[in-house]
Amino acid sequence: KFKNFGLNTDFYYDKNITFKFDKENSIFNIYQKYSGARAYFLGGNLKNISINFSGLPETINDTLNNYPFDLNGVTGCLSFIGLDFQNVSISSSNSNCEDSVNLINTTGYIKKFNSKNSARDGLDIDYSNIKIEKIFINKSNNDCVDLSSGKYEFVELNLSECGDKALSVGEKSIVKLNDLEVFKSTIGLSSKDSSIISINNAKIKKTELCFEAKRKKQEFSGGIINLNHYNCNDSPIEIDPGSFINYY
């Protein structure tokens, strides 16, 4: 199904999604009625709006439901495809899809992103050139933030209880990050496959691995991490041959 609402983008949703658009206050709320139900915004731009997705908390630890949805393999419960952001806030809770929120081929500026209780990844961004002011993610069963094939700038990342990597960066991504705080995750930060991450301040606590730099796919070279100030709190660092961590 498709709606426009007078926005400069198109909103698509399946039959197990409900929503409410408060035009006066620029708040768009999206709700799941069934595990794996999905919605997405396609094309154009979003400006000065808050978008909130609410999933089903009782399904977070269930097997993922491959709910049929004709979206050519897009894996987010909520996805944004081919659009520009201007001062947008996004939140997600109790997502039960492969990605809680997926940004694909996007540009612009997001003021705040919040996610809690994701069955898999909290935030997945691909092929984008985007700045996000603040990201707060708590409890993702897989990665909290997964970035690939883009250029990304973040001011503040606060990531906790990530089942795999707190911040995973791959496939020729360039990332500039001011403050990274990670708590209780398997891996704090992973740079791989020709990606370069530059961090001003990093505080990483209670992780099995603080940083890793490596090559995962044969068609790429290794990963690079540039660090200014950091504290791993005795968590180890791993560097594969052909990858580098530079300390300033």
Tab-separated table of C-alpha atoms in Angstrom:
chain	number	residue	atom	x	y	z
A	1	LYS	CA	0.000	0.000	0.000
A	2	PHE	CA	1.099	3.566	-0.657
A	3	LYS	CA	0.454	6.995	0.889
A	4	ASN	CA	1.946	10.437	0.318
A	5	PHE	CA	0.458	12.737	3.029
A	6	GLY	CA	1.759	15.806	1.194
A	7	LEU	CA	5.331	14.920	2.215
A	8	ASN	CA	8.156	15.147	-0.300
A	9	THR	CA	8.543	11.366	-0.243
A	10	ASP	CA	6.358	8.281	-0.717
A	11	PHE	CA	5.413	5.966	2.163
A	12	TYR	CA	4.833	2.256	1.493
A	13	TYR	CA	3.599	-0.280	4.025
A	14	ASP	CA	2.224	-3.790	4.153
A	15	LYS	CA	-1.134	-4.913	5.528
A	16	ASN	CA	0.204	-5.566	9.027
A	17	ILE	CA	1.418	-1.991	9.554
A	18	THR	CA	-0.680	0.795	11.069
A	19	PHE	CA	0.410	4.420	11.395
A	20	LYS	CA	-0.564	7.877	12.582
A	21	PHE	CA	0.764	11.122	11.113
A	22	ASP	CA	0.463	14.183	13.353
A	23	LYS	CA	1.028	16.807	10.682
A	24	GLU	CA	0.766	19.769	13.036
A	25	ASN	CA	3.603	18.515	15.268
A	26	SER	CA	5.514	16.697	12.475
A	27	ILE	CA	5.431	13.298	14.211
A	28	PHE	CA	4.952	10.109	12.206
A	29	ASN	CA	4.284	6.974	14.305
A	30	ILE	CA	4.399	3.496	12.734
A	31	TYR	CA	3.187	0.312	14.449
A	32	GLN	CA	3.530	-3.402	13.707
A	33	LYS	CA	0.530	-5.684	14.046
A	34	TYR	CA	2.483	-8.819	13.069
A	35	SER	CA	6.087	-9.961	13.466
A	36	GLY	CA	8.255	-8.982	10.474
A	37	ALA	CA	5.788	-6.456	9.012
A	38	ARG	CA	7.631	-3.669	7.181
A	39	ALA	CA	7.332	-0.092	5.965
A	40	TYR	CA	9.563	2.191	3.937
A	41	PHE	CA	9.978	5.730	2.636
A	42	LEU	CA	11.117	5.977	-0.979
A	43	GLY	CA	12.658	8.937	-2.808
A	44	GLY	CA	12.482	12.685	-2.289
A	45	ASN	CA	13.306	14.177	1.110
A	46	LEU	CA	12.203	14.399	4.719
A	47	LYS	CA	12.600	17.644	6.658
A	48	ASN	CA	11.991	18.683	10.303
A	49	ILE	CA	10.090	15.519	11.265
A	50	SER	CA	10.245	12.779	13.925
A	51	ILE	CA	9.587	9.207	12.774
A	52	ASN	CA	8.959	6.496	15.372
A	53	PHE	CA	8.655	2.750	14.771
A	54	SER	CA	7.127	0.394	17.370
A	55	GLY	CA	7.475	-3.361	16.989
A	56	LEU	CA	6.244	-6.261	19.081
A	57	PRO	CA	8.311	-6.815	22.261
A	58	GLU	CA	7.174	-10.412	22.741
A	59	THR	CA	8.745	-11.442	19.398
A	60	ILE	CA	12.316	-10.122	19.908
A	61	ASN	CA	13.834	-13.509	20.772
A	62	ASP	CA	11.718	-15.531	18.334
A	63	THR	CA	12.983	-16.908	15.038
A	64	LEU	CA	12.839	-14.130	12.446
A	65	ASN	CA	9.622	-14.199	10.470
A	66	ASN	CA	10.280	-13.803	6.729
A	67	TYR	CA	7.009	-12.035	6.222
A	68	PRO	CA	6.319	-11.817	2.451
A	69	PHE	CA	6.833	-8.266	1.235
A	70	ASP	CA	7.724	-7.220	-2.298
A	71	LEU	CA	10.710	-5.010	-1.524
A	72	ASN	CA	13.555	-6.663	-3.457
A	73	GLY	CA	15.435	-7.931	-0.436
A	74	VAL	CA	15.318	-4.841	1.803
A	75	THR	CA	15.770	-6.185	5.320
A	76	GLY	CA	14.658	-3.340	7.602
A	77	CYS	CA	11.424	-3.215	9.545
A	78	LEU	CA	11.637	0.478	8.665
A	79	SER	CA	13.693	1.522	5.620
A	80	PHE	CA	14.580	4.815	3.964
A	81	ILE	CA	15.634	4.453	0.334
A	82	GLY	CA	17.053	7.066	-2.022
A	83	LEU	CA	16.173	10.171	-0.068
A	84	ASP	CA	17.699	13.229	1.608
A	85	PHE	CA	17.319	13.985	5.334
A	86	GLN	CA	17.131	17.505	6.731
A	87	ASN	CA	16.936	17.730	10.530
A	88	VAL	CA	15.119	14.408	11.053
A	89	SER	CA	14.846	12.295	14.235
A	90	ILE	CA	14.248	8.527	14.042
A	91	SER	CA	13.474	6.025	16.791
A	92	SER	CA	12.791	2.298	16.826
A	93	SER	CA	11.810	-0.145	19.552
A	94	ASN	CA	11.236	-3.905	19.634
A	95	SER	CA	12.179	-4.509	16.006
A	96	ASN	CA	11.978	-8.119	14.825
A	97	CYS	CA	13.523	-7.861	11.332
A	98	GLU	CA	17.070	-8.420	10.073
A	99	ASP	CA	17.594	-4.666	10.585
A	100	SER	CA	15.645	-2.417	12.886
A	101	VAL	CA	16.200	0.580	10.583
A	102	ASN	CA	17.924	0.452	7.183
A	103	LEU	CA	19.137	3.531	5.272
A	104	ILE	CA	20.009	2.869	1.625
A	105	ASN	CA	21.430	5.446	-0.791
A	106	THR	CA	20.615	8.374	1.511
A	107	THR	CA	22.164	11.810	2.098
A	108	GLY	CA	21.803	14.726	4.495
A	109	TYR	CA	21.548	15.277	8.251
A	110	ILE	CA	19.818	13.300	11.010
A	111	LYS	CA	19.620	15.025	14.381
A	112	LYS	CA	19.032	11.969	16.572
A	113	PHE	CA	18.654	8.214	16.197
A	114	ASN	CA	17.409	5.977	19.029
A	115	SER	CA	16.960	2.210	19.034
A	116	LYS	CA	16.267	-0.328	21.755
A	117	ASN	CA	15.520	-4.059	21.754
A	118	SER	CA	16.381	-5.146	18.209
A	119	ALA	CA	16.226	-8.797	17.166
A	120	ARG	CA	19.305	-8.295	14.925
A	121	ASP	CA	21.004	-5.024	13.835
A	122	GLY	CA	19.926	-1.730	15.376
A	123	LEU	CA	20.933	0.549	12.486
A	124	ASP	CA	22.185	-0.564	9.060
A	125	ILE	CA	23.366	2.048	6.518
A	126	ASP	CA	24.480	1.281	2.954
A	127	TYR	CA	25.683	3.419	0.013
A	128	SER	CA	25.036	6.679	1.854
A	129	ASN	CA	26.706	10.027	2.541
A	130	ILE	CA	25.217	11.208	5.788
A	131	LYS	CA	25.827	12.987	9.096
A	132	ILE	CA	24.099	11.920	12.310
A	133	GLU	CA	24.441	14.092	15.412
A	134	LYS	CA	23.593	11.572	18.148
A	135	ILE	CA	23.003	7.807	18.099
A	136	PHE	CA	21.808	5.942	21.186
A	137	ILE	CA	21.327	2.168	20.808
A	138	ASN	CA	20.633	-0.311	23.586
A	139	LYS	CA	20.160	-4.073	23.185
A	140	SER	CA	20.697	-5.297	19.639
A	141	ASN	CA	21.095	-9.056	19.353
A	142	ASN	CA	23.590	-8.601	16.488
A	143	ASP	CA	25.424	-5.344	15.562
A	144	CYS	CA	24.287	-2.049	17.038
A	145	VAL	CA	25.514	-0.050	13.999
A	146	ASP	CA	26.506	-1.645	10.666
A	147	LEU	CA	27.936	0.609	7.931
A	148	SER	CA	29.004	-0.248	4.389
A	149	SER	CA	30.035	1.443	1.142
A	150	GLY	CA	29.609	5.073	2.148
A	151	LYS	CA	30.858	8.238	3.795
A	152	TYR	CA	29.645	8.805	7.345
A	153	GLU	CA	30.083	11.450	10.027
A	154	PHE	CA	28.903	11.068	13.632
A	155	VAL	CA	29.215	13.404	16.588
A	156	GLU	CA	28.189	11.070	19.420
A	157	LEU	CA	27.617	7.306	19.493
A	158	ASN	CA	26.443	5.617	22.676
A	159	LEU	CA	26.105	1.858	22.084
A	160	SER	CA	25.358	-0.754	24.746
A	161	GLU	CA	24.537	-4.458	24.981
A	162	CYS	CA	25.338	-5.257	21.355
A	163	GLY	CA	25.307	-9.016	20.713
A	164	ASP	CA	28.138	-8.844	18.174
A	165	LYS	CA	29.844	-5.576	17.142
A	166	ALA	CA	28.915	-2.219	18.619
A	167	LEU	CA	30.175	-0.454	15.468
A	168	SER	CA	30.884	-2.488	12.337
A	169	VAL	CA	32.344	-0.696	9.300
A	170	GLY	CA	33.072	-2.354	5.952
A	171	GLU	CA	33.279	-2.241	2.160
A	172	LYS	CA	35.266	0.960	1.529
A	173	SER	CA	33.493	3.137	4.079
A	174	ILE	CA	35.012	6.372	5.371
A	175	VAL	CA	33.902	7.250	8.896
A	176	LYS	CA	34.617	10.358	10.968
A	177	LEU	CA	33.536	10.089	14.599
A	178	ASN	CA	33.980	12.459	17.522
A	179	ASP	CA	32.819	10.487	20.593
A	180	LEU	CA	32.297	6.723	20.791
A	181	GLU	CA	31.086	5.075	23.990
A	182	VAL	CA	30.560	1.314	24.076
A	183	PHE	CA	29.378	-0.776	27.017
A	184	LYS	CA	28.817	-4.536	27.293
A	185	SER	CA	29.287	-5.756	23.730
A	186	THR	CA	31.236	-8.581	22.107
A	187	ILE	CA	33.396	-6.293	19.917
A	188	GLY	CA	33.671	-2.528	20.393
A	189	LEU	CA	34.714	-1.473	16.893
A	190	SER	CA	35.482	-3.404	13.700
A	191	SER	CA	37.080	-1.791	10.631
A	192	LYS	CA	37.352	-4.089	7.659
A	193	ASP	CA	37.577	-4.327	3.877
A	194	SER	CA	39.268	-1.056	2.808
A	195	SER	CA	37.415	1.046	5.404
A	196	ILE	CA	38.956	3.958	7.313
A	197	ILE	CA	37.608	5.076	10.704
A	198	SER	CA	38.932	8.223	12.412
A	199	ILE	CA	37.931	8.697	16.067
A	200	ASN	CA	38.631	11.597	18.396
A	201	ASN	CA	37.520	10.002	21.690
A	202	ALA	CA	36.652	6.350	22.391
A	203	LYS	CA	35.624	4.829	25.709
A	204	ILE	CA	35.025	1.077	25.515
A	205	LYS	CA	34.083	-0.997	28.536
A	206	LYS	CA	33.196	-4.650	29.165
A	207	THR	CA	33.904	-6.024	25.663
A	208	GLU	CA	35.642	-9.252	24.660
A	209	LEU	CA	37.551	-7.277	21.999
A	210	CYS	CA	38.051	-3.513	22.011
A	211	PHE	CA	39.135	-2.839	18.401
A	212	GLU	CA	39.742	-5.036	15.386
A	213	ALA	CA	41.099	-4.151	11.943
A	214	LYS	CA	40.969	-6.853	9.283
A	215	ARG	CA	40.149	-8.005	5.784
A	216	LYS	CA	37.064	-10.203	5.495
A	217	LYS	CA	36.413	-10.234	1.722
A	218	GLN	CA	39.124	-11.050	-0.819
A	219	GLU	CA	38.259	-8.199	-3.192
A	220	PHE	CA	39.207	-5.590	-0.560
A	221	SER	CA	42.311	-4.668	1.403
A	222	GLY	CA	42.452	-4.430	5.206
A	223	GLY	CA	40.842	-1.969	7.583
A	224	ILE	CA	42.298	1.164	9.144
A	225	ILE	CA	41.508	2.812	12.489
A	226	ASN	CA	42.899	6.257	13.369
A	227	LEU	CA	42.693	6.968	17.108
A	228	ASN	CA	43.261	10.126	19.093
A	229	HIS	CA	42.162	9.497	22.707
A	230	TYR	CA	40.894	6.071	23.749
A	231	ASN	CA	40.397	3.788	26.748
A	232	CYS	CA	39.810	0.071	26.173
A	233	ASN	CA	39.608	-0.781	29.898
A	234	ASP	CA	41.964	-3.769	29.437
A	235	SER	CA	40.008	-5.225	26.502
A	236	PRO	CA	42.397	-6.551	23.780
A	237	ILE	CA	43.033	-5.186	20.287
A	238	GLU	CA	43.475	-7.339	17.153
A	239	ILE	CA	45.150	-6.242	13.908
A	240	ASP	CA	45.341	-8.574	10.899
A	241	PRO	CA	48.263	-8.385	8.439
A	242	GLY	CA	47.587	-5.616	5.937
A	243	SER	CA	45.413	-3.672	8.392
A	244	PHE	CA	46.505	-0.749	10.553
A	245	ILE	CA	45.651	1.067	13.762
A	246	ASN	CA	47.292	4.511	13.989
A	247	TYR	CA	47.645	6.317	17.326
A	248	TYR	CA	47.960	10.085	17.526
